[in-house]
Amino acid sequence: MANKQISQMGLPKSIANVFAARNVFTAKALSLMELRVQNEHLAGHLPTHMKGLDEALCGGIPFGVLTELVGPAGIGKTQFCLKLSLLASLPANYGGLDGHVIYIDVESKFSSRRLIEIGVKSFPEIFHRKEMAQEMAGRIHVLRPASLSEFTESLQQIKVSLLQNQVKLLVIDSMAALVTGEFEHGAPRQKTLGWHVSFIKSLAEFSRIPVVVTNQVRSQSRDETCHYFFQVQSWNETIEDRTRHDSHLVAALGINWAHAVTIRLVLEAKSGQRFIKVAKSPIAPPLAFPFNITSSGILLLSDDGIELTGPDINTIHCQGLSLRFCWGNLQKNIKWMPKTTIGHY
Amino acid sequence: MRVASHSHRLDGSAGGCGTVNGAQTAWDLLHEEAMFPRITTSCEDLDNILGGGINCKEVTEIGGVPGIGKTQLGIQLAINVQIPVDYGGLGGKAIYIDTEGSFMVERALQIAEACIEDMSECGGLLRKDFQAFQLKMHPNNILENIFYFRVCSYTEQIALINYLDKFISEHKDVKIVIVDSVTFHFRQDFDDLALRTRLLSGMALKLMKLAKDFSLVVVLLNQVTTKYIDGSFQLTLALGDSWSHSCTNRVILYWNGNERYAYIDKSPSLRSASAPYSVTSKGIRNSASNCKRIKSGVVHLVISRVGHG
């Protein structure tokens, strides 16, 4: 495909050959657009079936880039991932990608029972038939790497199966759990994370699939209220800032990671209500949608998002919601898993 | 050739002081600068602190935290370069080098459509050529004039930049090169920092030469990092101290309360100043609070240029 694009650019043969040899992908922006509209599902998006969010993201979770879900424990990140896995496995006429899903479940949060429940409640016409339910669930391959090095190995194998074109979605739940705890905070971790980020991004791009990664939160330490040298602050202001930031959480994995993801969806709880916010996106405005977790997955309470101005879209709140009794915690104790959902790589 | 012949002419006339071959006088440079208009950013306040827009024949570095609007500005410039000179652009094509995969075609289309809409609005104020222009500028034509390159490693990035002069010789209508971001591949995995510094400065020199030889606008987008200075952590642009000298101009995009601001950190000819801007569905525009006077930077620019033309 890269070669076809290069030939359309009207480059002289010598340069075209060099670029092709070095795998430099190049195209005119228009042909990029046309190619995607012609060949890809909804011009390259996986609809989430949450109308407001899909509209904001111009169709859904985009192909070829990293989408991050970040939020406090129990807020609904795994629920979102389960729903997306299901949606990707559905046939095209139900709005799915009719493909396989690789689900990397680091913290053993994947619950196939919950997956089937979401399926039955959202798409009863498919899931009430046992062989259909088995086929859909059979398309979701769950991996449980015990360490970062195992994960790295499986990434290489994933690359091979991506080349076979059957996998349509990659979910990593969660990236933070893989990386934290293996290293001391600081340079070695950043370097390894950097390699993984580059590799996963290139996987997403050459196979043109959506990649969803979940991230944890941690509390913001005082030292992190960062400004540039030219932003002079008065002493009073600084104190105010500190108290404001003490109650906030920030995404884990650092600023390099924040730069590397293309779309960041923040899930948070404010005054007892859960919100999903489009915190970083090249195309969507900074909107927040209130949502609840129901038996059929995640339900937006309003399709008209609330537009937030300023850097507040990035802050992560965890107020007023008792997150102890949530799906993640309950399901952790259930060891039973139907055999069809576990793939061996 | 042009420069050499110029100095010969000077030699021939009043005799003056012996001119150094290949040198240009400051007076000539001044006139040359006037011949190359700047590219508007579509935000009037931002254009003002930039002296009218992003300048030709120079490398401008623009950095900021994630989500501040670097890619948005990059895409806006890739589109604005195509605007005819009278309207704030350079009537040329764009090269967009994407190192992170953040270029989204749908967004470029959105911004292109909004740009054309804005043009049509102020079309009534202009006399000549408007009909012809309107026929030429269709969003698809705009996308067609953006050459998109995706590089996935630092070696590819350097190789590509080294080949750009051949590419641009074949495509003389390219007027802007945007690298989004110049940082990404140099941040992961670099053991040898001395090597990194050498590669980066080599790259900067190459880009500077491209800018001068072909009269291009070169825009490099950079990320941020934190540095421990004077007992506290501060935000600063990535890639280190020696890189910070490499670019002609340096602009930092930052949050000031709830507004996005741009700050001229370094420039040989511009004062340090800040200006607010916003990112809207149409692209980069004036910040909402400053919108009362004029709708968009483009309209203002058009009016001012028509006044002189």
XYZ file of C-alpha atoms in Angstrom:
654
model
C 0.000 0.000 0.000
C 2.846 2.353 0.782
C 4.241 1.807 -2.679
C 0.987 2.669 -4.334
C 0.787 5.921 -2.444
C 4.332 6.842 -3.311
C 3.678 6.342 -7.011
C 0.783 8.753 -6.794
C 2.954 11.480 -5.369
C 4.695 12.073 -8.631
C 8.148 11.624 -7.136
C 11.080 10.956 -9.429
C 11.936 7.268 -9.532
C 15.150 7.511 -7.536
C 13.517 9.192 -4.557
C 10.480 6.946 -4.715
C 12.725 3.905 -4.520
C 14.638 5.259 -1.573
C 11.480 6.013 0.354
C 10.036 2.610 -0.421
C 13.241 0.934 0.662
C 13.202 2.758 3.957
C 9.510 2.121 4.488
C 8.715 5.781 4.668
C 5.020 6.095 4.248
C 4.026 9.020 2.181
C 0.925 10.216 0.399
C -1.016 13.259 -0.521
C -3.449 14.043 2.244
C -6.333 13.760 -0.180
C -5.489 10.212 -1.156
C -5.266 9.323 2.519
C -8.818 10.513 2.926
C -10.106 8.737 -0.155
C -8.427 5.489 0.747
C -9.962 5.469 4.178
C -13.425 6.384 3.032
C -13.359 3.644 0.413
C -11.760 0.822 2.300
C -12.451 1.234 5.940
C -15.406 0.795 8.168
C -16.908 4.249 8.667
C -13.753 5.863 7.278
C -11.682 4.328 9.998
C -13.732 4.376 13.212
C -15.155 1.834 15.633
C -18.497 3.132 16.904
C -18.925 2.840 20.653
C -22.719 2.960 20.490
C -22.613 5.965 22.807
C -24.112 8.506 20.478
C -22.688 11.678 21.986
C -19.181 10.252 22.190
C -19.292 8.830 18.664
C -20.372 12.184 17.299
C -17.634 14.011 19.144
C -15.033 11.570 17.841
C -16.357 11.711 14.271
C -17.573 8.155 14.179
C -15.982 6.409 17.126
C -12.620 5.134 18.282
C -10.263 5.860 15.390
C -8.142 3.245 13.657
C -4.421 3.430 13.579
C -3.845 5.487 16.714
C -3.633 4.992 20.455
C -6.723 5.793 22.488
C -6.196 5.999 26.222
C -8.794 5.489 28.924
C -7.681 6.905 32.234
C -9.522 7.145 35.509
C -9.607 6.062 39.148
C -10.141 2.435 40.124
C -13.655 1.159 39.657
C -14.831 3.992 37.445
C -15.631 1.827 34.447
C -12.537 1.526 32.274
C -12.696 -2.259 32.078
C -16.438 -2.075 31.411
C -15.739 0.217 28.477
C -13.104 -2.203 27.199
C -15.431 -5.181 27.497
C -18.090 -3.370 25.530
C -15.623 -2.359 22.837
C -14.338 -5.923 22.555
C -17.848 -7.104 22.006
C -18.564 -4.420 19.445
C -15.477 -5.253 17.456
C -16.425 -8.916 17.254
C -19.941 -8.304 15.978
C -20.787 -8.721 12.319
C -20.749 -5.653 10.132
C -24.490 -5.365 9.858
C -24.660 -4.785 13.607
C -22.083 -2.040 13.416
C -19.146 -4.234 14.380
C -15.824 -4.946 12.740
C -16.503 -8.663 12.297
C -13.091 -9.504 13.613
C -10.999 -10.918 16.379
C -9.950 -9.021 19.446
C -6.790 -9.366 21.461
C -7.380 -8.417 25.082
C -4.316 -8.112 27.242
C -5.600 -8.491 30.768
C -2.830 -7.588 33.166
C -4.771 -7.386 36.405
C -7.147 -10.285 35.806
C -10.120 -8.016 35.438
C -11.577 -9.606 32.346
C -14.882 -11.250 33.086
C -16.422 -13.357 30.385
C -19.578 -13.698 32.384
C -19.948 -9.945 32.365
C -19.083 -9.880 28.671
C -21.897 -12.272 27.843
C -24.265 -10.321 30.047
C -23.465 -7.121 28.163
C -23.964 -8.991 24.925
C -27.289 -10.438 25.928
C -28.621 -7.122 27.148
C -27.379 -5.008 24.240
C -27.845 -7.383 21.317
C -30.443 -9.920 22.426
C -31.174 -11.040 18.896
C -27.610 -12.294 18.477
C -26.784 -13.521 21.910
C -29.857 -15.521 22.687
C -28.663 -18.051 20.165
C -26.009 -20.127 21.852
C -23.866 -20.769 18.799
C -23.729 -17.066 17.997
C -22.762 -16.209 21.558
C -20.056 -18.840 21.399
C -18.759 -17.520 18.115
C -18.607 -13.914 19.275
C -17.000 -14.819 22.568
C -14.660 -17.100 20.698
C -13.273 -14.164 18.797
C -11.955 -12.468 21.905
C -8.515 -13.735 22.858
C -7.426 -12.961 26.401
C -3.764 -12.834 27.292
C -2.427 -12.648 30.830
C 1.237 -11.692 30.792
C 2.806 -12.135 34.198
C 5.602 -9.678 33.634
C 6.718 -6.902 31.340
C 9.079 -9.201 29.469
C 6.274 -11.665 28.778
C 4.240 -8.778 27.496
C 7.066 -7.698 25.232
C 7.284 -11.216 23.812
C 3.577 -11.407 23.177
C 3.722 -8.061 21.386
C 6.017 -9.618 18.829
C 3.599 -12.479 18.342
C 0.699 -10.075 18.114
C 2.488 -8.342 15.276
C 2.501 -11.600 13.347
C -1.195 -12.240 13.849
C -1.968 -8.674 12.874
C -0.298 -9.328 9.565
C -2.841 -12.074 8.993
C -5.497 -9.397 9.117
C -8.010 -11.070 11.348
C -7.506 -9.024 14.491
C -9.530 -5.845 14.473
C -8.971 -4.466 17.959
C -6.206 -4.528 20.543
C -7.007 -3.730 24.165
C -4.333 -3.365 26.836
C -5.832 -3.260 30.329
C -3.864 -1.761 31.913
C -0.602 -0.318 30.689
C 0.205 1.255 34.009
C 0.014 -2.043 35.869
C 2.558 -3.546 33.489
C 5.093 -0.837 33.893
C 4.793 0.290 37.495
C 6.277 -1.994 40.036
C 8.876 -3.258 37.609
C 11.106 -0.253 37.833
C 12.106 2.599 40.020
C 10.544 5.859 38.966
C 12.849 7.645 36.598
C 15.019 7.055 33.598
C 15.001 3.257 33.093
C 11.235 3.123 33.206
C 10.830 5.998 30.809
C 13.143 4.335 28.330
C 11.333 0.990 28.366
C 7.959 2.618 28.252
C 9.195 4.649 25.326
C 10.086 1.541 23.383
C 6.720 -0.059 24.066
C 4.854 3.095 23.129
C 6.641 3.351 19.793
C 6.095 -0.318 19.063
C 2.402 -0.296 19.908
C 1.856 2.873 17.898
C 3.525 1.356 14.879
C 1.437 -1.822 15.298
C -1.692 0.316 15.298
C -0.649 2.234 12.237
C 0.501 -0.442 9.885
C -2.452 -2.688 10.658
C -4.928 0.203 10.787
C -6.730 -1.095 13.866
C -7.930 0.771 16.938
C -5.758 0.270 20.014
C -7.258 1.039 23.398
C -5.012 1.296 26.430
C -6.131 1.887 29.991
C -4.120 3.873 32.483
C -4.272 4.348 36.209
C -4.194 7.492 38.267
C -2.069 8.688 41.090
C -2.247 11.725 43.320
C -0.441 14.792 42.211
C 2.546 15.675 44.345
C 3.247 19.305 45.111
C 6.354 19.420 42.990
C 4.281 18.797 39.948
C 2.426 22.050 39.829
C 4.617 23.041 36.966
C 4.963 26.252 35.123
C 7.348 27.808 32.629
C 10.051 30.196 33.766
C 8.222 33.150 32.310
C 5.037 32.461 34.249
C 5.821 34.510 37.322
C 3.490 33.847 40.216
C 2.894 35.779 43.366
C 3.361 33.947 46.645
C -0.370 33.972 47.445
C -1.241 32.504 44.105
C 1.169 29.684 44.635
C -0.450 28.683 47.900
C -3.880 28.726 46.320
C -2.682 26.541 43.499
C -1.291 24.032 45.899
C -4.500 23.555 47.794
C -6.400 23.279 44.560
C -4.130 20.613 43.235
C -3.946 18.570 46.398
C -7.342 17.090 45.810
C -6.639 16.125 42.223
C -5.448 12.991 40.626
C -3.271 12.796 37.567
C -2.779 10.127 34.959
C 0.090 7.769 35.659
C 2.962 7.061 33.272
C 4.200 10.616 32.929
C 4.286 13.366 30.383
C 5.981 11.443 27.575
C 3.086 9.009 27.611
C 0.622 11.894 27.614
C 2.278 13.246 24.474
C 2.302 9.837 22.819
C -1.380 8.971 23.010
C -3.543 10.491 20.329
C -6.863 10.405 22.139
C -7.263 10.586 25.888
C -10.639 9.785 27.423
C -10.805 10.664 31.108
C -13.331 8.845 33.282
C -14.010 10.531 36.577
C -16.548 11.031 39.317
C -17.698 14.463 40.367
C -20.261 14.921 43.133
C -21.306 11.348 42.815
C -21.860 11.455 39.054
C -19.570 9.676 36.629
C -18.308 11.566 33.574
C -16.424 10.585 30.487
C -14.397 13.467 29.078
C -12.623 13.866 25.778
C -9.469 15.339 27.239
C -7.185 15.138 24.250
C -8.205 14.679 20.665
C -7.140 16.199 17.366
C -10.696 16.525 16.246
C -13.114 16.650 19.152
C -13.898 19.676 21.305
C -13.345 19.238 25.065
C -16.677 17.659 26.004
C -17.777 15.850 29.143
C -20.646 13.344 29.124
C -22.324 12.054 32.269
C -22.740 8.275 32.274
C -23.842 5.308 34.310
C -22.834 1.698 34.229
C -25.750 -0.541 33.416
C -26.238 -4.182 32.656
C -25.728 -3.456 28.981
C -22.480 -1.605 29.477
C -22.003 2.113 29.656
C -24.941 4.390 29.124
C -24.557 8.098 28.480
C -27.101 10.130 30.387
C -26.951 12.892 27.818
C -25.719 12.951 24.242
C -25.025 16.663 24.379
C -21.735 16.952 26.120
C -20.850 19.751 28.472
C -18.072 21.781 26.940
C -15.259 22.461 29.370
C -12.800 25.264 28.865
C -9.258 25.385 30.012
C -6.942 22.764 31.402
C -9.698 21.474 33.660
C -10.584 18.905 31.016
C -7.406 17.108 31.974
C -7.953 16.975 35.718
C -9.308 13.765 37.147
C -11.786 13.953 39.981
C -12.863 11.207 42.285
C -15.480 12.737 44.509
C -18.583 11.478 46.098
C -18.725 8.026 44.647
C -18.227 4.908 46.624
C -16.215 2.889 44.179
C -15.656 -0.089 46.398
C -18.577 -2.117 45.206
C -18.079 -2.166 41.522
C -17.846 -4.795 38.828
C -14.098 -4.975 38.841
C -13.829 -5.822 42.487
C -16.677 -8.336 42.498
C -15.568 -10.214 39.440
C -11.976 -10.516 40.578
C -12.982 -13.302 42.884
C -14.538 -15.420 40.231
C -12.040 -17.922 38.873
C -14.282 -19.708 36.412
C -13.678 -18.808 32.779
C -15.266 -20.557 29.808
C -12.563 -22.194 27.706
C -13.611 -20.592 24.464
C -12.391 -17.181 25.469
C -8.838 -18.064 26.330
C -6.432 -18.138 23.465
C -2.936 -19.481 23.679
C -0.127 -17.655 21.974
C 23.781 33.014 -8.527
C 21.552 35.933 -7.760
C 23.567 36.935 -4.754
C 26.895 36.722 -6.563
C 25.702 38.815 -9.485
C 24.318 41.376 -7.098
C 27.640 41.863 -5.401
C 29.281 42.216 -8.803
C 26.897 44.984 -9.677
C 27.821 46.801 -6.514
C 31.483 46.412 -7.365
C 30.869 47.887 -10.762
C 29.079 51.010 -9.558
C 30.424 53.440 -6.988
C 33.434 51.260 -6.227
C 32.698 51.338 -2.446
C 34.404 48.824 -0.206
C 35.419 45.454 -1.687
C 32.381 43.202 -1.383
C 32.923 39.684 -0.116
C 31.775 37.157 -2.687
C 28.528 35.542 -1.658
C 27.690 38.100 1.025
C 24.594 40.230 0.965
C 24.352 43.641 2.478
C 21.896 44.304 5.258
C 20.043 46.721 2.989
C 19.509 44.044 0.379
C 18.376 41.601 3.019
C 15.846 44.110 4.245
C 14.336 44.456 0.797
C 14.369 40.742 0.323
C 12.451 40.254 3.523
C 9.758 42.607 2.319
C 9.303 40.410 -0.715
C 8.440 37.381 1.343
C 5.213 37.803 3.233
C 4.499 35.778 6.323
C 1.917 33.023 6.753
C -1.047 33.915 8.914
C -1.967 31.654 11.806
C -5.650 32.640 11.466
C -5.474 34.264 14.896
C -4.975 37.989 14.702
C -3.393 38.356 18.144
C -0.936 35.580 17.445
C -0.078 37.101 14.067
C 0.558 40.422 15.759
C 3.172 39.161 18.192
C 4.765 37.230 15.332
C 5.120 40.368 13.289
C 2.380 39.377 10.857
C 2.702 35.593 10.883
C 5.289 32.861 10.677
C 8.297 34.018 8.708
C 10.002 32.580 5.635
C 13.627 31.527 5.462
C 13.644 30.794 9.173
C 13.086 27.820 11.423
C 10.367 28.423 13.995
C 10.027 26.001 16.883
C 6.642 25.730 18.597
C 6.315 23.692 21.779
C 3.794 22.992 24.503
C 2.098 20.484 26.786
C -0.078 17.718 25.331
C -3.424 19.027 24.197
C -2.431 22.670 23.917
C -2.875 22.747 20.152
C 0.499 22.108 18.495
C -0.832 19.695 15.890
C -3.830 21.967 15.394
C -1.519 24.868 14.615
C 0.560 22.654 12.349
C -2.482 21.621 10.328
C -3.738 25.210 10.212
C -0.425 26.371 8.761
C -0.380 23.527 6.224
C -3.681 24.879 4.994
C -2.967 28.581 5.322
C 0.177 28.332 3.200
C -2.101 27.540 0.276
C -4.057 30.757 0.591
C -3.118 33.259 -2.126
C -0.570 35.858 -1.093
C -3.126 38.644 -0.980
C -5.124 36.791 1.607
C -2.363 35.935 4.075
C -0.760 32.827 2.632
C 2.012 32.041 0.202
C 0.007 30.340 -2.521
C 2.089 27.212 -2.116
C 1.992 23.590 -1.047
C 2.855 22.007 2.268
C 4.997 19.132 3.462
C 3.752 17.590 6.703
C 6.154 15.197 8.382
C 4.276 13.194 10.988
C 6.455 11.371 13.518
C 3.729 10.543 16.020
C 0.723 9.656 13.947
C -1.224 12.652 15.188
C -2.259 14.030 11.792
C -5.931 13.295 11.281
C -7.192 13.792 7.762
C -10.732 14.449 8.928
C -9.511 17.384 10.974
C -7.530 18.780 8.063
C -10.683 18.619 5.963
C -12.659 20.408 8.660
C -10.124 23.203 8.894
C -9.859 23.447 5.101
C -13.614 23.857 4.766
C -13.682 26.542 7.442
C -10.818 28.369 5.756
C -12.673 28.464 2.451
C -15.794 29.659 4.200
C -13.891 32.506 5.811
C -12.416 33.423 2.437
C -15.836 33.589 0.844
C -17.052 35.860 3.588
C -14.443 38.491 2.988
C -14.584 37.954 -0.761
C -17.152 40.663 -1.081
C -14.617 43.192 0.211
C -12.147 42.499 -2.547
C -12.148 43.544 -6.114
C -10.113 41.331 -8.320
C -9.648 37.652 -8.972
C -12.226 36.471 -6.540
C -14.211 34.353 -8.943
C -11.111 32.600 -10.202
C -9.938 31.979 -6.674
C -13.230 30.531 -5.552
C -13.153 27.968 -8.314
C -9.650 26.889 -7.416
C -10.148 26.430 -3.699
C -12.142 23.340 -2.923
C -11.410 21.379 0.263
C -10.171 18.430 -1.807
C -7.727 20.670 -3.642
C -6.414 21.839 -0.327
C -5.846 18.285 0.867
C -4.202 17.457 -2.405
C -1.601 20.114 -1.807
C -0.446 18.641 1.485
C 2.355 16.104 1.045
C 2.122 13.819 4.036
C 5.115 11.819 5.264
C 5.003 9.390 8.145
C 8.299 8.425 9.723
C 8.624 5.785 12.411
C 12.149 6.109 13.728
C 14.851 8.690 14.099
C 16.859 7.214 11.240
C 13.871 7.583 8.931
C 13.387 11.108 10.153
C 16.957 12.094 9.387
C 16.951 10.276 6.051
C 13.788 12.059 5.024
C 15.075 15.482 5.968
C 18.249 14.801 4.008
C 16.206 13.982 0.922
C 13.926 16.946 1.222
C 16.110 19.184 -0.884
C 15.797 16.805 -3.840
C 12.063 16.544 -3.282
C 11.558 20.278 -3.054
C 13.691 20.852 -6.155
C 11.168 18.730 -7.988
C 8.226 20.432 -6.321
C 9.135 24.074 -6.322
C 5.708 25.158 -5.140
C 6.247 23.710 -1.656
C 6.444 26.665 0.686
C 6.239 25.152 4.158
C 7.689 22.148 5.944
C 6.103 21.119 9.227
C 7.614 18.445 11.468
C 5.153 17.067 14.058
C 6.906 16.473 16.305
C 10.628 16.775 15.942
C 10.976 15.304 19.444
C 9.164 12.009 19.509
C 11.789 9.670 18.092
C 14.614 11.348 19.921
C 13.074 10.885 23.326
C 12.703 7.130 23.435
C 15.611 4.842 23.590
C 18.566 7.166 23.215
C 21.492 5.887 25.192
C 24.109 8.113 23.724
C 23.144 11.668 24.479
C 26.175 13.083 22.731
C 25.089 11.308 19.566
C 21.603 12.677 19.999
C 22.906 16.212 20.291
C 25.013 15.766 17.143
C 22.124 14.309 15.161
C 19.768 17.031 16.274
C 22.105 19.863 15.433
C 22.876 18.300 12.056
C 19.173 18.091 11.388
C 18.627 21.696 12.465
C 21.363 22.935 10.156
C 19.930 20.977 7.268
C 16.474 22.424 7.862
C 17.860 25.938 8.156
C 19.619 25.496 4.823
C 16.403 24.263 3.231
C 14.558 27.279 4.584
C 17.113 29.662 3.143
C 17.755 27.967 -0.191
C 14.119 27.512 -1.107
C 12.641 30.449 0.821
C 10.516 28.124 2.901
C 8.772 28.425 6.194
C 9.982 25.657 8.484
C 7.952 24.866 11.590
C 9.139 22.299 14.142
C 6.735 21.171 16.847
C 8.281 20.176 20.163
C 7.113 18.519 23.365
C 7.775 19.530 26.956
C 9.650 18.083 29.859
C 10.284 19.092 33.437
C 13.567 20.410 34.697
C 14.695 20.935 38.249
C 15.888 24.554 38.449
C 16.353 26.777 41.455
C 14.767 24.389 43.859
C 11.615 23.602 41.932
C 10.412 21.795 38.880
C 9.803 23.914 35.835
C 8.342 23.164 32.462
C 10.650 23.528 29.545
C 10.753 22.414 25.931
C 12.291 19.013 25.326
C 15.527 17.990 23.600
C 17.930 19.828 25.854
C 19.940 22.981 26.035
C 21.947 22.753 22.850
C 18.806 22.181 20.820
C 17.299 25.310 22.285
C 19.864 27.298 20.314
C 19.199 25.566 17.037
C 16.040 27.250 15.893
C 15.707 30.829 14.817
C 12.507 31.475 16.714
C 10.953 29.701 19.653
C 7.293 29.964 20.601
C 5.842 28.311 23.696
C 2.130 27.466 23.872
C 0.792 27.314 27.408
C -2.287 27.491 29.601
C -2.946 30.752 31.367
C -5.905 30.081 33.598
C -8.528 28.772 31.228
C -7.081 30.289 28.101
C -4.482 29.153 25.646
C -1.600 31.557 25.188
C 1.467 31.756 22.995
C 4.700 33.261 24.232
C 7.627 34.367 22.057
C 10.500 32.874 23.969
C 13.283 33.608 21.539
C 13.529 35.554 18.323
C 16.147 37.772 16.734
C 13.592 40.329 15.635
C 10.453 39.921 17.736
C 9.874 41.131 21.246
C 8.962 38.710 24.029
C 5.219 38.915 24.164
C 2.190 36.756 24.861
C -1.047 36.503 23.007
C -4.190 34.457 23.590
C -5.593 32.127 20.954
C -8.204 29.423 20.811
C -8.758 26.100 19.120
C -12.228 25.857 17.627
C -13.973 23.527 15.252
C -12.734 25.814 12.480
C -9.123 25.607 13.588
C -6.945 28.195 15.283
C -8.771 31.458 15.877
C -8.769 34.484 18.132
C -9.683 33.702 21.686
C -13.347 34.126 22.404
C -12.876 37.158 24.619
C -11.055 39.004 21.861
C -13.483 38.108 19.155
C -15.666 41.133 19.346
C -13.733 43.338 16.968
C -12.950 41.189 13.987
C -14.167 37.732 13.174
C -10.982 36.106 12.084
C -7.368 36.964 11.551
C -7.711 36.223 7.877
C -10.354 38.870 7.372
C -8.235 41.472 9.119
C -5.187 40.585 7.117
C -7.121 40.771 3.891
C -8.449 44.186 4.738
C -5.003 45.473 5.623
C -3.431 44.054 2.456
C -6.157 45.291 0.189
C -5.716 48.728 1.690
C -2.106 48.772 0.505
C -2.659 46.900 -2.741
